[in-house]
mmCIF file of C-alpha atoms in Angstrom:
data_model
loop_
_atom_site.group_PDB
_atom_site.id
_atom_site.type_symbol
_atom_site.label_atom_id
_atom_site.label_comp_id
_atom_site.label_asym_id
_atom_site.label_seq_id
_atom_site.Cartn_x
_atom_site.Cartn_y
_atom_site.Cartn_z
ATOM 1 C CA VAL A 1 17.582 -19.065 42.530
ATOM 2 C CA ASN A 2 18.266 -15.862 40.258
ATOM 3 C CA ALA A 3 15.349 -14.650 38.377
ATOM 4 C CA SER A 4 15.481 -14.466 34.588
ATOM 5 C CA PRO A 5 14.330 -11.407 32.598
ATOM 6 C CA THR A 6 11.316 -11.362 30.309
ATOM 7 C CA ALA A 7 12.197 -10.107 26.848
ATOM 8 C CA VAL A 8 9.574 -7.554 25.653
ATOM 9 C CA ILE A 9 10.116 -5.695 22.263
ATOM 10 C CA SER A 10 8.190 -2.503 21.604
ATOM 11 C CA GLY A 11 7.992 -0.163 18.820
ATOM 12 C CA ALA A 12 6.377 0.078 15.338
ATOM 13 C CA THR A 13 6.699 -3.308 13.318
ATOM 14 C CA SER A 14 6.541 -1.844 9.804
ATOM 15 C CA ILE A 15 8.598 0.657 7.768
ATOM 16 C CA CYS A 16 7.541 2.757 4.919
ATOM 17 C CA GLY A 17 9.062 2.125 1.561
ATOM 18 C CA GLY A 18 11.377 4.475 0.039
ATOM 19 C CA GLY A 19 13.843 4.702 2.974
ATOM 20 C CA GLY A 20 11.684 4.477 6.216
ATOM 21 C CA THR A 21 12.877 3.506 9.433
ATOM 22 C CA THR A 22 11.477 2.242 12.773
ATOM 23 C CA THR A 23 13.015 2.010 16.327
ATOM 24 C CA LEU A 24 12.670 -1.300 18.414
ATOM 25 C CA THR A 25 13.199 -1.325 21.976
ATOM 26 C CA ILE A 26 13.839 -4.235 24.397
ATOM 27 C CA SER A 27 12.946 -4.188 27.923
ATOM 28 C CA ASP A 28 12.777 -6.592 30.931
ATOM 29 C CA GLY A 29 9.162 -7.272 31.450
ATOM 30 C CA ALA A 30 9.909 -9.021 34.756
ATOM 31 C CA SER A 31 11.886 -6.190 35.946
ATOM 32 C CA THR A 32 14.603 -8.367 37.450
ATOM 33 C CA GLY A 33 17.250 -5.628 37.762
ATOM 34 C CA GLY A 34 20.152 -4.318 35.883
ATOM 35 C CA PRO A 35 22.601 -3.152 34.701
ATOM 36 C CA TYR A 36 21.370 -4.860 31.490
ATOM 37 C CA THR A 37 23.411 -5.665 28.430
ATOM 38 C CA TYR A 38 21.963 -6.312 25.026
ATOM 39 C CA ASN A 39 22.749 -8.332 21.897
ATOM 40 C CA TRP A 40 20.949 -7.500 18.660
ATOM 41 C CA SER A 41 21.028 -9.915 15.583
ATOM 42 C CA ASN A 42 21.902 -7.018 13.212
ATOM 43 C CA GLY A 43 25.155 -6.312 14.885
ATOM 44 C CA SER A 44 26.676 -5.475 18.173
ATOM 45 C CA ILE A 45 24.289 -2.859 19.093
ATOM 46 C CA ALA A 46 24.801 -2.672 22.876
ATOM 47 C CA ALA A 47 21.778 -0.543 23.641
ATOM 48 C CA ALA A 48 18.143 -1.086 24.413
ATOM 49 C CA SER A 49 17.034 0.712 21.301
ATOM 50 C CA ASN A 50 17.810 -0.113 17.815
ATOM 51 C CA SER A 51 16.904 1.763 14.539
ATOM 52 C CA ILE A 52 15.676 -0.644 11.893
ATOM 53 C CA SER A 53 15.611 0.243 8.141
ATOM 54 C CA THR A 54 15.442 -3.185 6.628
ATOM 55 C CA VAL A 55 12.676 -5.606 6.516
ATOM 56 C CA GLY A 56 13.333 -9.085 8.455
ATOM 57 C CA THR A 57 13.102 -10.731 11.566
ATOM 58 C CA TYR A 58 15.245 -9.635 14.425
ATOM 59 C CA THR A 59 16.391 -11.277 17.507
ATOM 60 C CA VAL A 60 17.861 -9.465 20.638
ATOM 61 C CA GLY A 61 19.139 -10.923 23.760
ATOM 62 C CA ILE A 62 18.924 -9.170 27.046
ATOM 63 C CA THR A 63 20.931 -10.081 30.053
ATOM 64 C CA ASN A 64 20.309 -8.843 33.603
ATOM 65 C CA GLY A 65 22.579 -7.785 36.504
ATOM 66 C CA VAL A 66 23.116 -11.343 37.716
ATOM 67 C CA GLY A 67 23.831 -12.842 34.382
ATOM 68 C CA CYS A 68 20.435 -14.308 33.440
ATOM 69 C CA SER A 69 19.290 -13.872 30.014
ATOM 70 C CA ALA A 70 16.305 -13.965 27.731
ATOM 71 C CA THR A 71 15.810 -13.538 23.998
ATOM 72 C CA GLY A 72 13.031 -11.694 22.111
ATOM 73 C CA LEU A 73 12.087 -12.026 18.467
ATOM 74 C CA GLN A 74 10.409 -9.484 16.274
ATOM 75 C CA ALA A 75 9.445 -9.410 12.412
ATOM 76 C CA VAL A 76 9.483 -6.001 10.618
ATOM 77 C CA ILE A 77 7.408 -5.798 7.442
ATOM 78 C CA LEU A 78 7.196 -3.270 4.642
ATOM 79 C CA ASN A 79 4.327 -0.887 4.015
ATOM 80 C CA PRO A 80 5.111 -0.340 0.300
ATOM 81 C CA ILE A 81 2.467 2.486 -0.463
ATOM 82 C CA SER A 82 3.479 6.025 0.547
ATOM 83 C CA VAL A 83 1.036 8.872 0.480
ATOM 84 C CA THR A 84 1.996 12.547 0.816
ATOM 85 C CA SER A 85 -0.519 15.404 0.526
ATOM 86 C CA THR A 86 -0.743 19.190 0.937
ATOM 87 C CA GLY A 87 -3.465 19.012 3.291
ATOM 88 C CA GLY A 88 -4.655 16.785 6.123
ATOM 89 C CA THR A 89 -1.986 14.204 7.164
ATOM 90 C CA SER A 90 0.852 15.127 5.137
ATOM 91 C CA SER A 91 2.747 11.895 5.077
ATOM 92 C CA ALA A 92 1.776 8.175 5.898
ATOM 93 C CA CYS A 93 2.465 4.653 4.501
ATOM 94 C CA TYR A 94 0.002 1.747 3.883
ATOM 95 C CA VAL A 95 0.243 -1.953 3.603
ATOM 96 C CA ASN A 96 -1.433 -1.935 0.156
ATOM 97 C CA LEU A 97 -3.324 0.467 -2.228
ATOM 98 C CA ASN A 98 -6.702 -0.428 -0.915
ATOM 99 C CA ALA A 99 -5.718 1.048 2.447
ATOM 100 C CA ALA A 100 -4.233 4.125 0.886
ATOM 101 C CA PHE A 101 -7.467 4.717 -1.125
ATOM 102 C CA ALA A 102 -9.581 4.269 1.977
ATOM 103 C CA ALA A 103 -7.523 6.964 3.762
ATOM 104 C CA ILE A 104 -8.059 9.456 0.913
ATOM 105 C CA ASN A 105 -11.857 8.533 0.991
ATOM 106 C CA ASN A 106 -11.871 9.179 4.727
ATOM 107 C CA GLY A 107 -10.324 12.534 4.423
ATOM 108 C CA THR A 108 -6.896 11.663 5.922
ATOM 109 C CA HIS A 109 -5.108 13.160 3.061
ATOM 110 C CA THR A 110 -6.511 16.166 1.129
ATOM 111 C CA GLY A 111 -5.472 18.822 -1.375
ATOM 112 C CA THR A 112 -2.866 17.730 -3.951
ATOM 113 C CA ILE A 113 -1.895 14.025 -3.365
ATOM 114 C CA SER A 114 0.995 11.994 -4.386
ATOM 115 C CA ILE A 115 1.031 8.144 -4.082
ATOM 116 C CA THR A 116 4.245 6.329 -4.287
ATOM 117 C CA VAL A 117 4.464 2.649 -5.027
ATOM 118 C CA ASN A 118 7.723 1.413 -3.366
ATOM 119 C CA GLY A 119 6.896 -2.347 -3.571
ATOM 120 C CA SER A 120 4.447 -4.891 -4.982
ATOM 121 C CA THR A 121 1.231 -5.592 -3.192
ATOM 122 C CA ILE A 122 -1.438 -8.392 -3.216
ATOM 123 C CA GLU A 123 -4.790 -6.751 -2.716
ATOM 124 C CA SER A 124 -7.411 -8.793 -0.765
ATOM 125 C CA SER A 125 -10.247 -6.295 -1.306
ATOM 126 C CA ILE A 126 -11.165 -4.124 -4.413
ATOM 127 C CA CYS A 127 -9.354 -0.666 -4.482
ATOM 128 C CA ILE A 128 -12.104 1.959 -4.596
ATOM 129 C CA LEU A 129 -11.352 5.682 -4.988
ATOM 130 C CA ASN A 130 -14.206 7.953 -4.529
ATOM 131 C CA ALA A 131 -14.961 11.480 -5.976
ATOM 132 C CA SER A 132 -13.702 14.314 -4.123
ATOM 133 C CA GLY A 133 -16.721 15.786 -2.317
ATOM 134 C CA SER A 134 -18.066 12.461 -1.833
ATOM 135 C CA GLY A 135 -18.222 11.760 1.943
ATOM 136 C CA SER A 136 -15.068 12.978 3.487
ATOM 137 C CA ALA A 137 -12.972 12.899 0.432
ATOM 138 C CA SER A 138 -11.366 16.163 -0.621
ATOM 139 C CA TYR A 139 -8.496 16.433 -3.228
ATOM 140 C CA SER A 140 -7.720 18.589 -6.336
ATOM 141 C CA SER A 141 -5.583 15.986 -7.868
ATOM 142 C CA ILE A 142 -3.771 12.737 -7.468
ATOM 143 C CA ILE A 143 -0.786 11.333 -9.204
ATOM 144 C CA MET A 144 0.370 7.708 -8.631
ATOM 145 C CA GLN A 145 3.842 6.554 -9.701
ATOM 146 C CA PRO A 146 6.157 3.657 -9.000
ATOM 147 C CA THR A 147 9.715 3.810 -7.765
ATOM 148 C CA GLY A 148 10.676 0.435 -9.433
ATOM 149 C CA ALA A 149 9.191 -2.455 -11.234
ATOM 150 C CA TYR A 150 6.408 -3.363 -9.066
ATOM 151 C CA THR A 151 2.932 -5.185 -9.587
ATOM 152 C CA ILE A 152 -0.326 -4.358 -7.768
ATOM 153 C CA GLN A 153 -2.551 -7.503 -8.179
ATOM 154 C CA GLY A 154 -5.614 -9.141 -6.850
ATOM 155 C CA SER A 155 -8.137 -11.908 -7.832
ATOM 156 C CA PHE A 156 -11.599 -10.635 -8.182
ATOM 157 C CA SER A 157 -14.658 -12.157 -9.884
ATOM 158 C CA ALA A 158 -17.307 -9.700 -11.210
ATOM 159 C CA ASN A 159 -15.227 -6.810 -9.781
ATOM 160 C CA SER A 160 -12.159 -4.691 -10.995
ATOM 161 C CA LEU A 161 -9.042 -4.448 -9.060
ATOM 162 C CA ILE A 162 -9.122 -0.597 -9.202
ATOM 163 C CA THR A 163 -12.408 1.474 -9.354
ATOM 164 C CA LEU A 164 -12.396 5.123 -10.092
ATOM 165 C CA ASN A 165 -15.952 5.826 -8.458
ATOM 166 C CA GLY A 166 -16.429 9.373 -9.754
ATOM 167 C CA ALA A 167 -12.751 10.198 -9.116
ATOM 168 C CA SER A 168 -11.377 12.795 -11.429
ATOM 169 C CA ASN A 169 -8.088 14.401 -12.086
ATOM 170 C CA VAL A 170 -6.178 11.262 -11.183
ATOM 171 C CA THR A 171 -2.992 10.185 -12.988
ATOM 172 C CA ILE A 172 -1.515 6.741 -12.742
ATOM 173 C CA ASN A 173 1.943 6.895 -14.497
ATOM 174 C CA GLY A 174 3.396 3.491 -14.401
ATOM 175 C CA LEU A 175 6.677 4.881 -15.857
ATOM 176 C CA ASN A 176 6.908 1.775 -17.886
ATOM 177 C CA SER A 177 7.543 -0.223 -14.548
ATOM 178 C CA LEU A 178 4.103 -0.613 -12.997
ATOM 179 C CA THR A 179 1.758 -3.574 -13.614
ATOM 180 C CA LEU A 180 -1.827 -3.740 -12.631
ATOM 181 C CA ALA A 181 -3.343 -7.216 -12.664
ATOM 182 C CA ASN A 182 -6.490 -8.907 -12.007
ATOM 183 C CA THR A 183 -5.545 -12.572 -11.881
ATOM 184 C CA ASN A 184 -9.033 -14.203 -11.634
ATOM 185 C CA GLY A 185 -9.871 -16.365 -14.601
ATOM 186 C CA SER A 186 -13.585 -15.743 -14.152
ATOM 187 C CA THR A 187 -16.184 -15.812 -16.845
ATOM 188 C CA VAL A 188 -18.441 -13.537 -14.973
ATOM 189 C CA ALA A 189 -19.398 -10.153 -16.518
ATOM 190 C CA GLY A 190 -17.779 -7.275 -14.788
ATOM 191 C CA THR A 191 -14.400 -8.887 -14.138
ATOM 192 C CA GLY A 192 -11.639 -6.448 -14.975
ATOM 193 C CA THR A 193 -8.606 -4.555 -13.718
ATOM 194 C CA LEU A 194 -9.589 -0.842 -14.014
ATOM 195 C CA LEU A 195 -13.103 0.664 -13.999
ATOM 196 C CA PHE A 196 -14.300 4.207 -14.663
ATOM 197 C CA ILE A 197 -17.766 4.677 -13.204
ATOM 198 C CA ASN A 198 -20.005 7.406 -12.022
ATOM 199 C CA ASP A 199 -18.739 10.517 -13.883
ATOM 200 C CA ALA A 200 -15.015 9.496 -13.445
ATOM 201 C CA SER A 201 -13.376 12.199 -15.517
ATOM 202 C CA ASN A 202 -10.185 13.833 -16.646
ATOM 203 C CA ASN A 203 -7.957 10.774 -15.533
ATOM 204 C CA VAL A 204 -4.930 9.608 -17.259
ATOM 205 C CA ILE A 205 -3.759 6.018 -17.230
ATOM 206 C CA THR A 206 -0.182 6.079 -18.834
ATOM 207 C CA ASN A 207 2.920 3.925 -19.131
ATOM 208 C CA CYS A 208 1.276 0.984 -17.350
ATOM 209 C CA THR A 209 0.918 -2.796 -17.939
ATOM 210 C CA VAL A 210 -2.697 -3.620 -17.391
ATOM 211 C CA LEU A 211 -3.595 -7.347 -17.367
ATOM 212 C CA CYS A 212 -6.759 -9.226 -16.858
ATOM 213 C CA ASN A 213 -7.061 -13.081 -16.890
ATOM 214 C CA ALA A 214 -10.937 -13.040 -17.084
ATOM 215 C CA LEU A 215 -12.343 -15.534 -19.682
ATOM 216 C CA MET A 216 -15.673 -13.988 -20.544
ATOM 217 C CA ALA A 217 -17.329 -14.876 -23.843
ATOM 218 C CA VAL A 218 -17.261 -12.309 -26.716
ATOM 219 C CA GLY A 219 -19.719 -9.745 -26.012
ATOM 220 C CA THR A 220 -19.656 -9.999 -22.306
ATOM 221 C CA THR A 221 -18.409 -7.013 -20.312
ATOM 222 C CA GLY A 222 -15.009 -7.258 -18.785
ATOM 223 C CA GLY A 223 -11.306 -6.981 -19.524
ATOM 224 C CA PRO A 224 -8.380 -4.714 -18.660
ATOM 225 C CA ILE A 225 -10.004 -1.372 -18.854
ATOM 226 C CA MET A 226 -13.736 -0.752 -18.536
ATOM 227 C CA SER A 227 -15.965 2.420 -18.547
ATOM 228 C CA SER A 228 -19.314 1.481 -16.991
ATOM 229 C CA THR A 229 -22.764 2.823 -16.993
ATOM 230 C CA THR A 230 -23.197 5.748 -14.562
ATOM 231 C CA SER A 231 -25.538 7.009 -12.071
ATOM 232 C CA GLY A 232 -23.838 10.437 -12.401
ATOM 233 C CA ILE A 233 -24.814 13.329 -14.875
ATOM 234 C CA THR A 234 -21.964 13.790 -17.328
ATOM 235 C CA GLY A 235 -20.643 10.296 -17.953
ATOM 236 C CA ASN A 236 -17.049 9.139 -17.806
ATOM 237 C CA ASP A 237 -15.579 11.939 -19.819
ATOM 238 C CA ASN A 238 -12.193 12.842 -21.113
ATOM 239 C CA ASN A 239 -10.224 9.915 -19.623
ATOM 240 C CA THR A 240 -6.874 9.173 -21.495
ATOM 241 C CA ILE A 241 -5.261 5.753 -21.755
ATOM 242 C CA SER A 242 -1.863 6.100 -23.420
ATOM 243 C CA TYR A 243 1.289 3.973 -23.867
ATOM 244 C CA CYS A 244 -0.106 1.032 -22.051
ATOM 245 C CA ASN A 245 0.326 -2.607 -22.444
ATOM 246 C CA LEU A 246 -2.955 -4.257 -22.283
#
């Protein structure tokens, strides 16, 4: 009885938005012996490795030297948030904005930082950007812009989708294409979309649609954009919101 191969696919299973690629490689986990032939679902790629630039699910057949075959299956997903910086790790991509902010807070990216939104995200945790100098965060400025019509959204009660926690010199320019949305219809105070707190200063939010589904009573704190009480020294100063749809 001839032994059948075992299809094993290796390689990064995500690609960066904005033209990223990954390479998937098929091998015979059972080492049944070649010469091997291959058949990838995205064309007649007669090689063990295949460069992937499109999100999707890929199958590949592997046939060993005695004609026995096996098929492997691998999904490739998009990491739509790209980050570049002049210090630290110069370029990386993330599955959502929360992960990108966490990397900045941890000092992975430093100096002048650019965040590019290459696709929509659904945030499962609130996106908190800390002040430079707080913990490992170290940046001089941050700019975030989209490459198309995308939405960053999440559902949070008593919290904001995005919190600038002492963060300063941050610009979010939606280029009339970016929507920020908290979809939670909560009546609880503090439910919002964008929050300035703890001396968040010199920030610019422009050309964005900022939506909040909160249903608080009149006089209850909440809504698309909030400036909160602070434990800082100077307060949340010199923040500019311009040309936004609220």
